[in-house]
mmCIF file of C-alpha atoms and ligand atoms in Angstrom:
data_model
loop_
_atom_site.group_PDB
_atom_site.id
_atom_site.type_symbol
_atom_site.label_atom_id
_atom_site.label_comp_id
_atom_site.label_asym_id
_atom_site.label_seq_id
_atom_site.Cartn_x
_atom_site.Cartn_y
_atom_site.Cartn_z
ATOM 1 C CA MET A 759 35.950 105.690 -157.513
ATOM 2 C CA MET A 760 34.262 106.625 -154.226
ATOM 3 C CA PHE A 761 33.882 110.160 -152.899
ATOM 4 C CA PRO A 762 32.527 109.886 -149.339
ATOM 5 C CA PRO A 763 31.702 113.035 -147.338
ATOM 6 C CA PRO A 764 33.126 115.654 -147.055
ATOM 7 C CA SER A 765 33.863 115.449 -150.798
ATOM 8 C CA THR A 766 32.606 118.304 -152.966
ATOM 9 C CA ILE A 767 29.856 117.522 -155.458
ATOM 10 C CA GLY A 768 29.794 119.855 -158.443
ATOM 11 C CA VAL A 769 26.374 120.424 -159.977
ATOM 12 C CA LEU A 770 25.731 121.751 -163.486
ATOM 13 C CA GLY A 771 22.490 123.735 -163.298
ATOM 14 C CA GLY A 772 20.972 125.894 -160.592
ATOM 15 C CA GLY A 773 17.273 124.999 -160.393
ATOM 16 C CA GLN A 774 15.103 123.289 -157.808
ATOM 17 C CA LEU A 775 16.500 119.817 -158.523
ATOM 18 C CA GLY A 776 19.988 121.065 -157.676
ATOM 19 C CA ARG A 777 18.566 122.793 -154.607
ATOM 20 C CA MET A 778 17.008 119.606 -153.238
ATOM 21 C CA LEU A 779 20.216 117.660 -154.009
ATOM 22 C CA ALA A 780 22.243 120.343 -152.210
ATOM 23 C CA LEU A 781 19.988 120.114 -149.150
ATOM 24 C CA GLU A 782 20.417 116.351 -148.879
ATOM 25 C CA ALA A 783 24.100 116.297 -149.754
ATOM 26 C CA ARG A 784 24.954 118.995 -147.211
ATOM 27 C CA ARG A 785 22.956 117.178 -144.557
ATOM 28 C CA ALA A 786 25.182 114.165 -145.247
ATOM 29 C CA GLY A 787 28.297 116.320 -144.885
ATOM 30 C CA HIS A 788 29.247 117.018 -148.506
ATOM 31 C CA ARG A 789 30.219 120.358 -149.933
ATOM 32 C CA ILE A 790 28.290 121.629 -152.952
ATOM 33 C CA ALA A 791 29.489 123.777 -155.846
ATOM 34 C CA ILE A 792 26.936 125.008 -158.379
ATOM 35 C CA PHE A 793 27.744 126.057 -161.938
ATOM 36 C CA THR A 794 24.825 127.804 -163.597
ATOM 37 C CA ASP A 795 24.051 130.343 -166.278
ATOM 38 C CA GLU A 796 21.337 131.769 -163.993
ATOM 39 C CA PRO A 797 22.023 134.913 -161.932
ATOM 40 C CA GLN A 798 23.517 134.766 -158.403
ATOM 41 C CA GLY A 799 21.121 133.478 -155.724
ATOM 42 C CA CYS A 800 19.455 130.820 -157.887
ATOM 43 C CA PRO A 801 17.415 128.060 -156.128
ATOM 44 C CA ALA A 802 20.395 125.670 -155.866
ATOM 45 C CA GLY A 803 22.904 128.417 -155.109
ATOM 46 C CA GLN A 804 21.003 129.343 -151.946
ATOM 47 C CA PHE A 805 22.181 126.058 -150.376
ATOM 48 C CA ALA A 806 25.593 125.763 -152.008
ATOM 49 C CA ASP A 807 29.065 126.381 -150.584
ATOM 50 C CA THR A 808 30.066 127.929 -153.912
ATOM 51 C CA GLU A 809 28.018 129.293 -156.771
ATOM 52 C CA ILE A 810 29.627 130.146 -160.097
ATOM 53 C CA ASN A 811 27.397 132.070 -162.488
ATOM 54 C CA ALA A 812 28.646 131.919 -166.041
ATOM 55 C CA SER A 813 27.764 130.699 -169.486
ATOM 56 C CA TYR A 814 28.277 126.954 -170.102
ATOM 57 C CA ASP A 815 30.868 127.835 -172.766
ATOM 58 C CA ASP A 816 32.945 130.037 -170.437
ATOM 59 C CA THR A 817 36.002 127.771 -170.151
ATOM 60 C CA GLU A 818 37.795 129.962 -167.620
ATOM 61 C CA ALA A 819 34.798 129.870 -165.218
ATOM 62 C CA LEU A 820 34.315 126.153 -165.838
ATOM 63 C CA ASN A 821 37.963 125.467 -164.955
ATOM 64 C CA ARG A 822 37.567 127.456 -161.743
ATOM 65 C CA PHE A 823 34.539 125.279 -160.890
ATOM 66 C CA LEU A 824 36.346 122.040 -161.772
ATOM 67 C CA GLN A 825 39.292 122.902 -159.493
ATOM 68 C CA GLN A 826 36.914 122.976 -156.533
ATOM 69 C CA VAL A 827 35.004 119.731 -157.058
ATOM 70 C CA ASP A 828 35.664 115.990 -156.706
ATOM 71 C CA VAL A 829 32.821 114.679 -158.847
ATOM 72 C CA VAL A 830 30.253 116.350 -161.111
ATOM 73 C CA THR A 831 26.600 115.739 -161.884
ATOM 74 C CA ALA A 832 23.921 117.646 -163.791
ATOM 75 C CA GLU A 833 20.532 118.747 -162.539
ATOM 76 C CA PHE A 834 19.104 119.308 -166.004
ATOM 77 C CA GLU A 835 19.929 117.756 -169.330
ATOM 78 C CA ASN A 836 20.121 120.688 -171.683
ATOM 79 C CA ILE A 837 23.798 121.395 -171.153
ATOM 80 C CA PRO A 838 25.937 121.834 -174.285
ATOM 81 C CA ALA A 839 27.882 118.697 -175.226
ATOM 82 C CA SER A 840 31.124 120.733 -175.382
ATOM 83 C CA CYS A 841 30.689 121.640 -171.684
ATOM 84 C CA LEU A 842 29.961 118.021 -170.703
ATOM 85 C CA GLN A 843 33.053 116.809 -172.545
ATOM 86 C CA ALA A 844 35.226 119.506 -170.973
ATOM 87 C CA VAL A 845 34.010 118.417 -167.527
ATOM 88 C CA GLU A 846 34.524 114.723 -168.206
ATOM 89 C CA ALA A 847 38.096 115.293 -169.392
ATOM 90 C CA VAL A 848 39.009 116.568 -165.913
ATOM 91 C CA LYS A 849 36.650 115.068 -163.323
ATOM 92 C CA PRO A 850 34.263 112.073 -163.111
ATOM 93 C CA LEU A 851 30.899 113.088 -164.588
ATOM 94 C CA ARG A 852 27.977 110.961 -163.371
ATOM 95 C CA PRO A 853 25.826 110.253 -165.350
ATOM 96 C CA SER A 854 28.322 110.216 -168.228
ATOM 97 C CA SER A 855 28.335 112.745 -171.062
ATOM 98 C CA LYS A 856 27.234 109.866 -173.335
ATOM 99 C CA ALA A 857 24.109 109.175 -171.243
ATOM 100 C CA LEU A 858 23.313 112.910 -171.065
ATOM 101 C CA PHE A 859 24.001 113.398 -174.784
ATOM 102 C CA THR A 860 21.621 110.556 -175.662
ATOM 103 C CA THR A 861 18.792 111.747 -173.438
ATOM 104 C CA GLN A 862 19.007 115.488 -174.078
ATOM 105 C CA HIS A 863 17.754 115.060 -177.633
ATOM 106 C CA ARG A 864 14.518 113.313 -178.545
ATOM 107 C CA GLU A 865 15.820 111.869 -181.813
ATOM 108 C CA ARG A 866 18.859 110.282 -180.129
ATOM 109 C CA GLU A 867 16.702 109.109 -177.213
ATOM 110 C CA LYS A 868 14.142 107.458 -179.509
ATOM 111 C CA ASN A 869 16.890 105.819 -181.577
ATOM 112 C CA PHE A 870 18.455 104.492 -178.365
ATOM 113 C CA LEU A 871 15.110 103.011 -177.255
ATOM 114 C CA ARG A 872 14.549 101.406 -180.666
ATOM 115 C CA ASP A 873 18.118 100.016 -180.803
ATOM 116 C CA GLN A 874 17.725 98.538 -177.312
ATOM 117 C CA GLY A 875 14.371 97.004 -178.204
ATOM 118 C CA ILE A 876 12.640 99.024 -175.466
ATOM 119 C CA ALA A 877 8.926 99.618 -176.132
ATOM 120 C CA CYS A 878 7.988 103.173 -177.202
ATOM 121 C CA ALA A 879 5.483 104.780 -179.583
ATOM 122 C CA PRO A 880 6.277 104.243 -183.296
ATOM 123 C CA PHE A 881 8.074 107.340 -184.631
ATOM 124 C CA ARG A 882 9.771 108.959 -187.622
ATOM 125 C CA VAL A 883 12.389 111.705 -187.760
ATOM 126 C CA VAL A 884 11.542 114.596 -190.104
ATOM 127 C CA ASP A 885 13.334 117.750 -191.231
ATOM 128 C CA ASP A 886 11.046 119.317 -193.830
ATOM 129 C CA LEU A 887 7.430 119.415 -194.966
ATOM 130 C CA LYS A 888 7.933 116.562 -197.445
ATOM 131 C CA SER A 889 9.314 114.194 -194.820
ATOM 132 C CA LEU A 890 6.562 115.292 -192.411
ATOM 133 C CA GLU A 891 3.904 114.408 -194.982
ATOM 134 C CA ALA A 892 5.494 110.994 -195.540
ATOM 135 C CA ALA A 893 5.754 110.349 -191.779
ATOM 136 C CA VAL A 894 2.122 111.300 -191.114
ATOM 137 C CA ALA A 895 1.004 109.088 -194.015
ATOM 138 C CA GLU A 896 2.908 106.137 -192.514
ATOM 139 C CA LEU A 897 2.031 106.664 -188.854
ATOM 140 C CA GLY A 898 -1.568 107.808 -189.396
ATOM 141 C CA ARG A 899 -3.529 110.503 -187.584
ATOM 142 C CA PRO A 900 -3.663 111.490 -184.819
ATOM 143 C CA CYS A 901 0.045 111.841 -184.210
ATOM 144 C CA VAL A 902 2.241 114.436 -182.552
ATOM 145 C CA ILE A 903 5.208 116.469 -183.806
ATOM 146 C CA LYS A 904 7.870 117.190 -181.190
ATOM 147 C CA THR A 905 11.077 119.200 -181.604
ATOM 148 C CA ALA A 906 14.117 116.943 -181.469
ATOM 149 C CA ALA A 907 16.161 119.247 -179.253
ATOM 150 C CA PHE A 908 15.628 121.029 -175.958
ATOM 151 C CA GLY A 909 11.921 120.354 -175.437
ATOM 152 C CA TYR A 910 10.308 119.831 -172.060
ATOM 153 C CA ASP A 911 6.908 120.127 -170.395
ATOM 154 C CA GLY A 912 5.163 119.899 -173.755
ATOM 155 C CA LYS A 913 7.075 122.869 -175.221
ATOM 156 C CA GLY A 914 7.588 122.556 -178.972
ATOM 157 C CA GLN A 915 4.799 120.048 -179.567
ATOM 158 C CA CYS A 916 1.938 120.004 -182.038
ATOM 159 C CA LYS A 917 -0.813 117.419 -182.265
ATOM 160 C CA VAL A 918 -1.803 116.437 -185.786
ATOM 161 C CA THR A 919 -5.479 115.533 -186.055
ATOM 162 C CA ALA A 920 -7.695 114.739 -189.036
ATOM 163 C CA GLU A 921 -8.234 118.492 -189.542
ATOM 164 C CA THR A 922 -4.608 119.638 -189.251
ATOM 165 C CA ASN A 923 -3.061 121.289 -192.296
ATOM 166 C CA LEU A 924 0.514 119.963 -192.341
ATOM 167 C CA ALA A 925 1.991 123.019 -194.074
ATOM 168 C CA ASP A 926 0.613 125.218 -191.270
ATOM 169 C CA ALA A 927 1.758 122.784 -188.572
ATOM 170 C CA TRP A 928 5.283 122.636 -190.000
ATOM 171 C CA LYS A 929 5.664 126.452 -189.749
ATOM 172 C CA GLY A 930 6.369 126.088 -186.024
ATOM 173 C CA PHE A 931 9.233 123.642 -186.711
ATOM 174 C CA GLU A 932 10.779 125.190 -189.871
ATOM 175 C CA GLY A 933 14.556 124.834 -189.885
ATOM 176 C CA HIS A 934 14.576 122.238 -187.086
ATOM 177 C CA ARG A 935 14.602 118.470 -186.880
ATOM 178 C CA ALA A 936 11.555 116.945 -185.278
ATOM 179 C CA VAL A 937 10.234 113.572 -184.179
ATOM 180 C CA VAL A 938 6.733 112.531 -185.251
ATOM 181 C CA GLU A 939 5.131 110.036 -182.896
ATOM 182 C CA GLN A 940 2.030 107.943 -183.282
ATOM 183 C CA TRP A 941 -0.686 109.079 -180.844
ATOM 184 C CA VAL A 942 -0.909 106.667 -177.936
ATOM 185 C CA SER A 943 -4.275 105.860 -176.488
ATOM 186 C CA PHE A 944 -3.483 105.465 -172.808
ATOM 187 C CA VAL A 945 -5.380 104.753 -169.599
ATOM 188 C CA CYS A 946 -2.843 106.589 -167.482
ATOM 189 C CA GLU A 947 0.672 107.952 -167.385
ATOM 190 C CA VAL A 948 3.136 106.490 -164.906
ATOM 191 C CA SER A 949 6.789 106.953 -164.091
ATOM 192 C CA VAL A 950 9.520 105.121 -162.274
ATOM 193 C CA VAL A 951 12.304 106.984 -160.507
ATOM 194 C CA GLY A 952 15.346 105.119 -159.305
ATOM 195 C CA ALA A 953 19.099 105.131 -159.073
ATOM 196 C CA ARG A 954 21.936 103.005 -160.414
ATOM 197 C CA GLY A 955 25.291 102.852 -158.672
ATOM 198 C CA ILE A 956 28.852 102.531 -159.999
ATOM 199 C CA ASP A 957 28.726 98.777 -159.318
ATOM 200 C CA GLY A 958 25.572 98.387 -161.439
ATOM 201 C CA SER A 959 23.273 97.965 -158.430
ATOM 202 C CA MET A 960 19.805 99.450 -158.912
ATOM 203 C CA ALA A 961 17.067 100.644 -156.563
ATOM 204 C CA THR A 962 13.730 102.050 -157.719
ATOM 205 C CA HIS A 963 11.135 103.882 -155.643
ATOM 206 C CA GLY A 964 8.270 101.994 -157.286
ATOM 207 C CA CYS A 965 5.795 103.149 -159.897
ATOM 208 C CA VAL A 966 3.716 106.322 -159.583
ATOM 209 C CA GLU A 967 0.770 107.756 -161.510
ATOM 210 C CA ASN A 968 1.066 111.215 -163.055
ATOM 211 C CA GLN A 969 -1.631 113.633 -164.136
ATOM 212 C CA HIS A 970 -0.631 116.544 -166.364
ATOM 213 C CA THR A 971 -2.403 119.850 -166.949
ATOM 214 C CA HIS A 972 -1.344 121.871 -170.033
ATOM 215 C CA HIS A 973 1.497 119.327 -170.506
ATOM 216 C CA ILE A 974 2.968 120.168 -167.072
ATOM 217 C CA LEU A 975 2.945 117.659 -164.231
ATOM 218 C CA ASP A 976 0.105 118.552 -161.856
ATOM 219 C CA VAL A 977 -0.502 115.563 -159.556
ATOM 220 C CA THR A 978 1.595 112.492 -158.668
ATOM 221 C CA ILE A 979 -0.168 109.594 -156.952
ATOM 222 C CA ALA A 980 2.237 107.229 -155.205
ATOM 223 C CA PRO A 981 1.938 104.317 -155.564
ATOM 224 C CA ALA A 982 0.140 104.166 -158.922
ATOM 225 C CA ARG A 983 -3.349 102.641 -158.829
ATOM 226 C CA VAL A 984 -2.524 99.958 -161.387
ATOM 227 C CA GLU A 985 -2.250 96.174 -161.434
ATOM 228 C CA PRO A 986 0.940 94.600 -160.066
ATOM 229 C CA GLN A 987 1.945 93.356 -163.525
ATOM 230 C CA ILE A 988 1.872 96.947 -164.829
ATOM 231 C CA ILE A 989 4.192 98.006 -162.010
ATOM 232 C CA ALA A 990 6.482 95.072 -162.786
ATOM 233 C CA GLN A 991 6.582 96.004 -166.503
ATOM 234 C CA ALA A 992 7.320 99.637 -165.658
ATOM 235 C CA VAL A 993 10.181 98.730 -163.315
ATOM 236 C CA GLU A 994 11.627 96.339 -165.926
ATOM 237 C CA LEU A 995 11.571 99.137 -168.519
ATOM 238 C CA TRP A 996 13.359 101.462 -166.084
ATOM 239 C CA LYS A 997 16.054 98.835 -165.531
ATOM 240 C CA ALA A 998 16.474 98.234 -169.269
ATOM 241 C CA VAL A 999 16.958 101.978 -169.838
ATOM 242 C CA ALA A 1000 19.396 102.338 -166.907
ATOM 243 C CA GLU A 1001 21.483 99.381 -168.084
ATOM 244 C CA GLY A 1002 21.338 100.411 -171.741
ATOM 245 C CA LEU A 1003 22.713 103.848 -170.837
ATOM 246 C CA ASP A 1004 25.221 102.380 -168.333
ATOM 247 C CA TYR A 1005 23.649 104.996 -166.124
ATOM 248 C CA ILE A 1006 25.068 106.280 -162.831
ATOM 249 C CA GLY A 1007 22.831 108.477 -160.683
ATOM 250 C CA THR A 1008 19.109 109.103 -160.280
ATOM 251 C CA MET A 1009 16.970 108.767 -163.381
ATOM 252 C CA ALA A 1010 13.263 108.896 -164.211
ATOM 253 C CA VAL A 1011 11.425 107.132 -167.008
ATOM 254 C CA GLU A 1012 7.975 108.440 -167.939
ATOM 255 C CA MET A 1013 5.662 105.874 -169.482
ATOM 256 C CA PHE A 1014 2.191 105.347 -170.891
ATOM 257 C CA VAL A 1015 -0.064 102.496 -169.788
ATOM 258 C CA THR A 1016 -1.862 101.795 -173.048
ATOM 259 C CA THR A 1017 -5.518 100.844 -173.375
ATOM 260 C CA ASP A 1018 -4.412 97.327 -174.355
ATOM 261 C CA GLY A 1019 -2.479 96.851 -171.118
ATOM 262 C CA GLN A 1020 1.072 97.504 -172.347
ATOM 263 C CA VAL A 1021 3.585 99.846 -170.773
ATOM 264 C CA ILE A 1022 5.687 101.907 -173.206
ATOM 265 C CA VAL A 1023 8.339 104.550 -172.629
ATOM 266 C CA ASN A 1024 7.481 108.176 -173.348
ATOM 267 C CA GLU A 1025 10.538 110.034 -172.074
ATOM 268 C CA ILE A 1026 13.750 109.604 -170.083
ATOM 269 C CA ALA A 1027 14.910 112.251 -167.587
ATOM 270 C CA PRO A 1028 18.609 111.780 -166.737
ATOM 271 C CA ARG A 1029 18.244 113.333 -163.273
ATOM 272 C CA PRO A 1030 15.834 113.388 -160.328
ATOM 273 C CA HIS A 1031 12.320 114.154 -161.513
ATOM 274 C CA ASN A 1032 9.284 116.135 -160.467
ATOM 275 C CA SER A 1033 7.323 112.881 -160.196
ATOM 276 C CA GLY A 1034 9.870 111.714 -157.592
ATOM 277 C CA HIS A 1035 9.469 114.658 -155.225
ATOM 278 C CA TYR A 1036 7.070 112.625 -153.052
ATOM 279 C CA THR A 1037 10.076 110.431 -152.130
ATOM 280 C CA ILE A 1038 11.340 113.203 -149.828
ATOM 281 C CA ASP A 1039 8.400 112.672 -147.488
ATOM 282 C CA ALA A 1040 7.302 109.122 -148.293
ATOM 283 C CA CYS A 1041 10.378 106.964 -148.989
ATOM 284 C CA ARG A 1042 13.108 105.639 -146.726
ATOM 285 C CA THR A 1043 15.807 107.110 -148.950
ATOM 286 C CA ASN A 1044 14.677 109.873 -151.282
ATOM 287 C CA GLN A 1045 15.650 110.463 -154.918
ATOM 288 C CA PHE A 1046 18.165 113.197 -154.022
ATOM 289 C CA GLN A 1047 19.852 111.101 -151.340
ATOM 290 C CA GLN A 1048 20.112 108.302 -153.899
ATOM 291 C CA GLN A 1049 21.600 110.737 -156.419
ATOM 292 C CA GLN A 1050 24.176 111.879 -153.858
ATOM 293 C CA ARG A 1051 25.043 108.256 -153.015
ATOM 294 C CA ALA A 1052 25.216 107.053 -156.639
ATOM 295 C CA VAL A 1053 27.168 110.043 -157.929
ATOM 296 C CA CYS A 1054 29.681 109.715 -155.081
ATOM 297 C CA GLY A 1055 30.071 105.969 -155.733
ATOM 298 C CA LEU A 1056 28.538 105.062 -152.356
ATOM 299 C CA PRO A 1057 26.117 102.158 -151.731
ATOM 300 C CA LEU A 1058 22.484 102.954 -152.555
ATOM 301 C CA GLY A 1059 19.936 103.256 -149.762
ATOM 302 C CA ASP A 1060 16.586 101.548 -149.242
ATOM 303 C CA ALA A 1061 14.352 103.295 -151.791
ATOM 304 C CA SER A 1062 11.090 101.744 -150.637
ATOM 305 C CA GLN A 1063 8.019 103.815 -149.828
ATOM 306 C CA HIS A 1064 6.779 103.829 -146.221
ATOM 307 C CA THR A 1065 3.514 105.791 -146.588
ATOM 308 C CA PRO A 1066 1.008 106.434 -149.416
ATOM 309 C CA ALA A 1067 1.478 109.971 -150.740
ATOM 310 C CA VAL A 1068 0.168 112.500 -153.237
ATOM 311 C CA MET A 1069 2.269 115.364 -154.589
ATOM 312 C CA ILE A 1070 0.788 118.478 -156.157
ATOM 313 C CA ASN A 1071 2.819 121.080 -158.034
ATOM 314 C CA LEU A 1072 2.604 124.764 -157.183
ATOM 315 C CA LEU A 1073 2.930 126.854 -160.341
ATOM 316 C CA GLY A 1074 3.350 130.620 -160.432
ATOM 317 C CA ASP A 1075 -0.233 131.000 -161.655
ATOM 318 C CA ILE A 1076 -1.584 130.976 -158.079
ATOM 319 C CA TRP A 1077 0.714 133.783 -156.865
ATOM 320 C CA PRO A 1078 -1.430 136.943 -156.488
ATOM 321 C CA ALA A 1079 1.495 138.996 -157.879
ATOM 322 C CA PRO A 1080 5.057 138.080 -158.920
ATOM 323 C CA LEU A 1081 6.444 138.920 -155.448
ATOM 324 C CA ILE A 1082 3.403 138.164 -153.273
ATOM 325 C CA HIS A 1083 2.957 134.629 -151.967
ATOM 326 C CA PRO A 1084 -0.413 132.919 -151.685
ATOM 327 C CA ASP A 1085 -1.849 132.263 -148.227
ATOM 328 C CA TRP A 1086 -0.398 128.839 -147.413
ATOM 329 C CA SER A 1087 -2.766 128.040 -144.525
ATOM 330 C CA PRO A 1088 -4.626 125.227 -146.366
ATOM 331 C CA VAL A 1089 -1.297 123.330 -146.584
ATOM 332 C CA LEU A 1090 0.078 124.433 -143.199
ATOM 333 C CA ASN A 1091 -3.122 123.496 -141.347
ATOM 334 C CA HIS A 1092 -2.955 119.861 -142.464
ATOM 335 C CA PRO A 1093 -0.816 117.783 -140.086
ATOM 336 C CA ARG A 1094 0.371 115.413 -142.803
ATOM 337 C CA ALA A 1095 0.958 117.944 -145.590
ATOM 338 C CA LYS A 1096 4.479 119.225 -146.333
ATOM 339 C CA LEU A 1097 5.176 122.469 -148.164
ATOM 340 C CA HIS A 1098 8.288 122.707 -150.364
ATOM 341 C CA LEU A 1099 9.146 126.059 -151.955
ATOM 342 C CA TYR A 1100 12.052 126.513 -154.328
ATOM 343 C CA GLY A 1101 13.252 129.991 -153.371
ATOM 344 C CA LYS A 1102 12.436 131.567 -156.742
ATOM 345 C CA ARG A 1103 12.071 135.272 -156.231
ATOM 346 C CA GLU A 1104 9.532 136.002 -158.940
ATOM 347 C CA ALA A 1105 6.463 134.004 -159.811
ATOM 348 C CA ARG A 1106 5.428 133.691 -163.449
ATOM 349 C CA ALA A 1107 2.594 131.780 -165.088
ATOM 350 C CA ARG A 1108 3.449 128.076 -165.493
ATOM 351 C CA ARG A 1109 6.731 128.472 -163.566
ATOM 352 C CA LYS A 1110 7.352 125.650 -161.071
ATOM 353 C CA MET A 1111 7.581 127.491 -157.735
ATOM 354 C CA GLY A 1112 7.176 124.591 -155.316
ATOM 355 C CA HIS A 1113 5.068 121.577 -154.460
ATOM 356 C CA PHE A 1114 3.302 120.010 -151.523
ATOM 357 C CA THR A 1115 3.030 116.385 -150.502
ATOM 358 C CA VAL A 1116 0.221 114.878 -148.453
ATOM 359 C CA LEU A 1117 0.667 111.568 -146.638
ATOM 360 C CA GLY A 1118 -2.296 109.287 -145.877
ATOM 361 C CA ASP A 1119 -3.085 105.924 -144.344
ATOM 362 C CA THR A 1120 -4.450 104.981 -147.777
ATOM 363 C CA ILE A 1121 -3.862 106.428 -151.222
ATOM 364 C CA ASP A 1122 -7.547 107.471 -151.409
ATOM 365 C CA GLN A 1123 -7.221 109.442 -148.182
ATOM 366 C CA ALA A 1124 -4.024 111.144 -149.326
ATOM 367 C CA LEU A 1125 -5.625 111.984 -152.680
ATOM 368 C CA ASN A 1126 -8.847 113.355 -151.170
ATOM 369 C CA ASP A 1127 -6.927 115.536 -148.716
ATOM 370 C CA ALA A 1128 -4.470 116.735 -151.366
ATOM 371 C CA LEU A 1129 -7.248 117.661 -153.786
ATOM 372 C CA ALA A 1130 -9.112 119.538 -151.022
ATOM 373 C CA ILE A 1131 -5.948 121.561 -150.281
ATOM 374 C CA ARG A 1132 -5.400 122.122 -153.993
ATOM 375 C CA LYS A 1133 -8.931 123.506 -154.311
ATOM 376 C CA ALA A 1134 -8.557 125.725 -151.233
ATOM 377 C CA LEU A 1135 -5.380 127.183 -152.764
ATOM 378 C CA GLY A 1136 -7.372 128.108 -155.855
ATOM 379 C CA ILE A 1137 -5.599 125.730 -158.242
ATOM 380 C CA GLY A 1138 -8.135 125.131 -160.982
HETATM 381 P P1 AMP B 2504 6.334 114.924 -173.459
HETATM 382 O O1 AMP B 2504 6.885 116.323 -173.425
HETATM 383 O O2 AMP B 2504 6.812 114.119 -174.615
HETATM 384 O O3 AMP B 2504 6.493 114.221 -172.144
HETATM 385 O O4 AMP B 2504 4.747 115.084 -173.653
HETATM 386 C C1 AMP B 2504 3.970 115.802 -172.730
HETATM 387 C C2 AMP B 2504 2.609 115.155 -172.599
HETATM 388 O O5 AMP B 2504 1.921 115.118 -173.862
HETATM 389 C C3 AMP B 2504 2.669 113.705 -172.145
HETATM 390 O O6 AMP B 2504 2.821 113.614 -170.759
HETATM 391 C C4 AMP B 2504 1.322 113.193 -172.658
HETATM 392 O O7 AMP B 2504 0.273 113.579 -171.784
HETATM 393 C C5 AMP B 2504 1.160 113.908 -173.968
HETATM 394 N N1 AMP B 2504 1.741 113.093 -175.067
HETATM 395 C C6 AMP B 2504 3.003 113.176 -175.525
HETATM 396 N N2 AMP B 2504 3.220 112.276 -176.508
HETATM 397 C C7 AMP B 2504 2.075 111.599 -176.695
HETATM 398 C C8 AMP B 2504 1.667 110.540 -177.581
HETATM 399 N N3 AMP B 2504 2.492 110.003 -178.505
HETATM 400 N N4 AMP B 2504 0.405 110.096 -177.459
HETATM 401 C C9 AMP B 2504 -0.461 110.622 -176.552
HETATM 402 N N5 AMP B 2504 -0.131 111.636 -175.698
HETATM 403 C C10 AMP B 2504 1.105 112.116 -175.779
#
């Protein structure tokens, strides 16, 4: 079913991804209702027509939200399954609760990839020290233990090297299920962000290169500096994931380009993604506009990139104090740099507060300029 403007899009979650969706959707004439367990005035709520602040298991508040919306999407995946099912019983939820359920949990996500025959690192699921020991013996060292549920940005991960004592390593996972993955030797990390519509049509923004610092995305280089066949493999993997999940909306797939020239899936994000923020300034239709179109059942736009771009994340670490902003002049003085701040009142270490994108005639120019601005801002 189609929900053209001025339909109301309901969004589960109140962070920056919901904020950027709200900005685009309101520009196109939609109304936006946010349901979040964050306090009033959250990043997405600042641009919403309605903001409901309640726990995801508050059925009375959820019903109030559902009465106001035509279609619902999620801006982050860690929403309880009971909430997703309650939403889907009343209003169209795009992507579906099944797609969100699969991708919100590493064990289910890995099993999905294996069942679909989609390339990913060899893995085992473990739930105690004995099964961990067996998994590490089979997969070999190094490998990495990751919590099965609710992990992101490297949280809940432990690398197992030749020196690691498994009993000590397991202490951090006691009582939880975890996925053990073989260590991948990669030349770079890439991702593909794209959207799939209700008619099965797909449009990707291309393939970008991602550099992480302390497991958090730091720099995105768009397009990725890789061979065309790597880009083609990455886009094919994205399509296989989107079709396998019968996905509707914007989705990102993070991948490794291995030292032997293969592309394998690391992680699926069932929503717009940090590595797709460059699309706002560098693509004909950005990832949030595509999300709005796909979720509302409208035709997808032209996702292609018009200008080389580099995106750099702004984490709370560079704020002089929780309420005092850095001096933005290095970004503001550059004619092709764009500052995006997420309206978070308090800065904290490692908290994603914003990003900036630099456009260039070539990717090398964009990267040089972006890194110079990054340095001037004191990001080290
Ligand atoms: P994740 O939270 O799974 O995306 O992991 C965060 C980061 O840890 C990735 O972006 C990689 O840089 C690194 N990493 C995760 N899994 C592996 C692996 N199996 N082999 C090598 N590096 C990994």
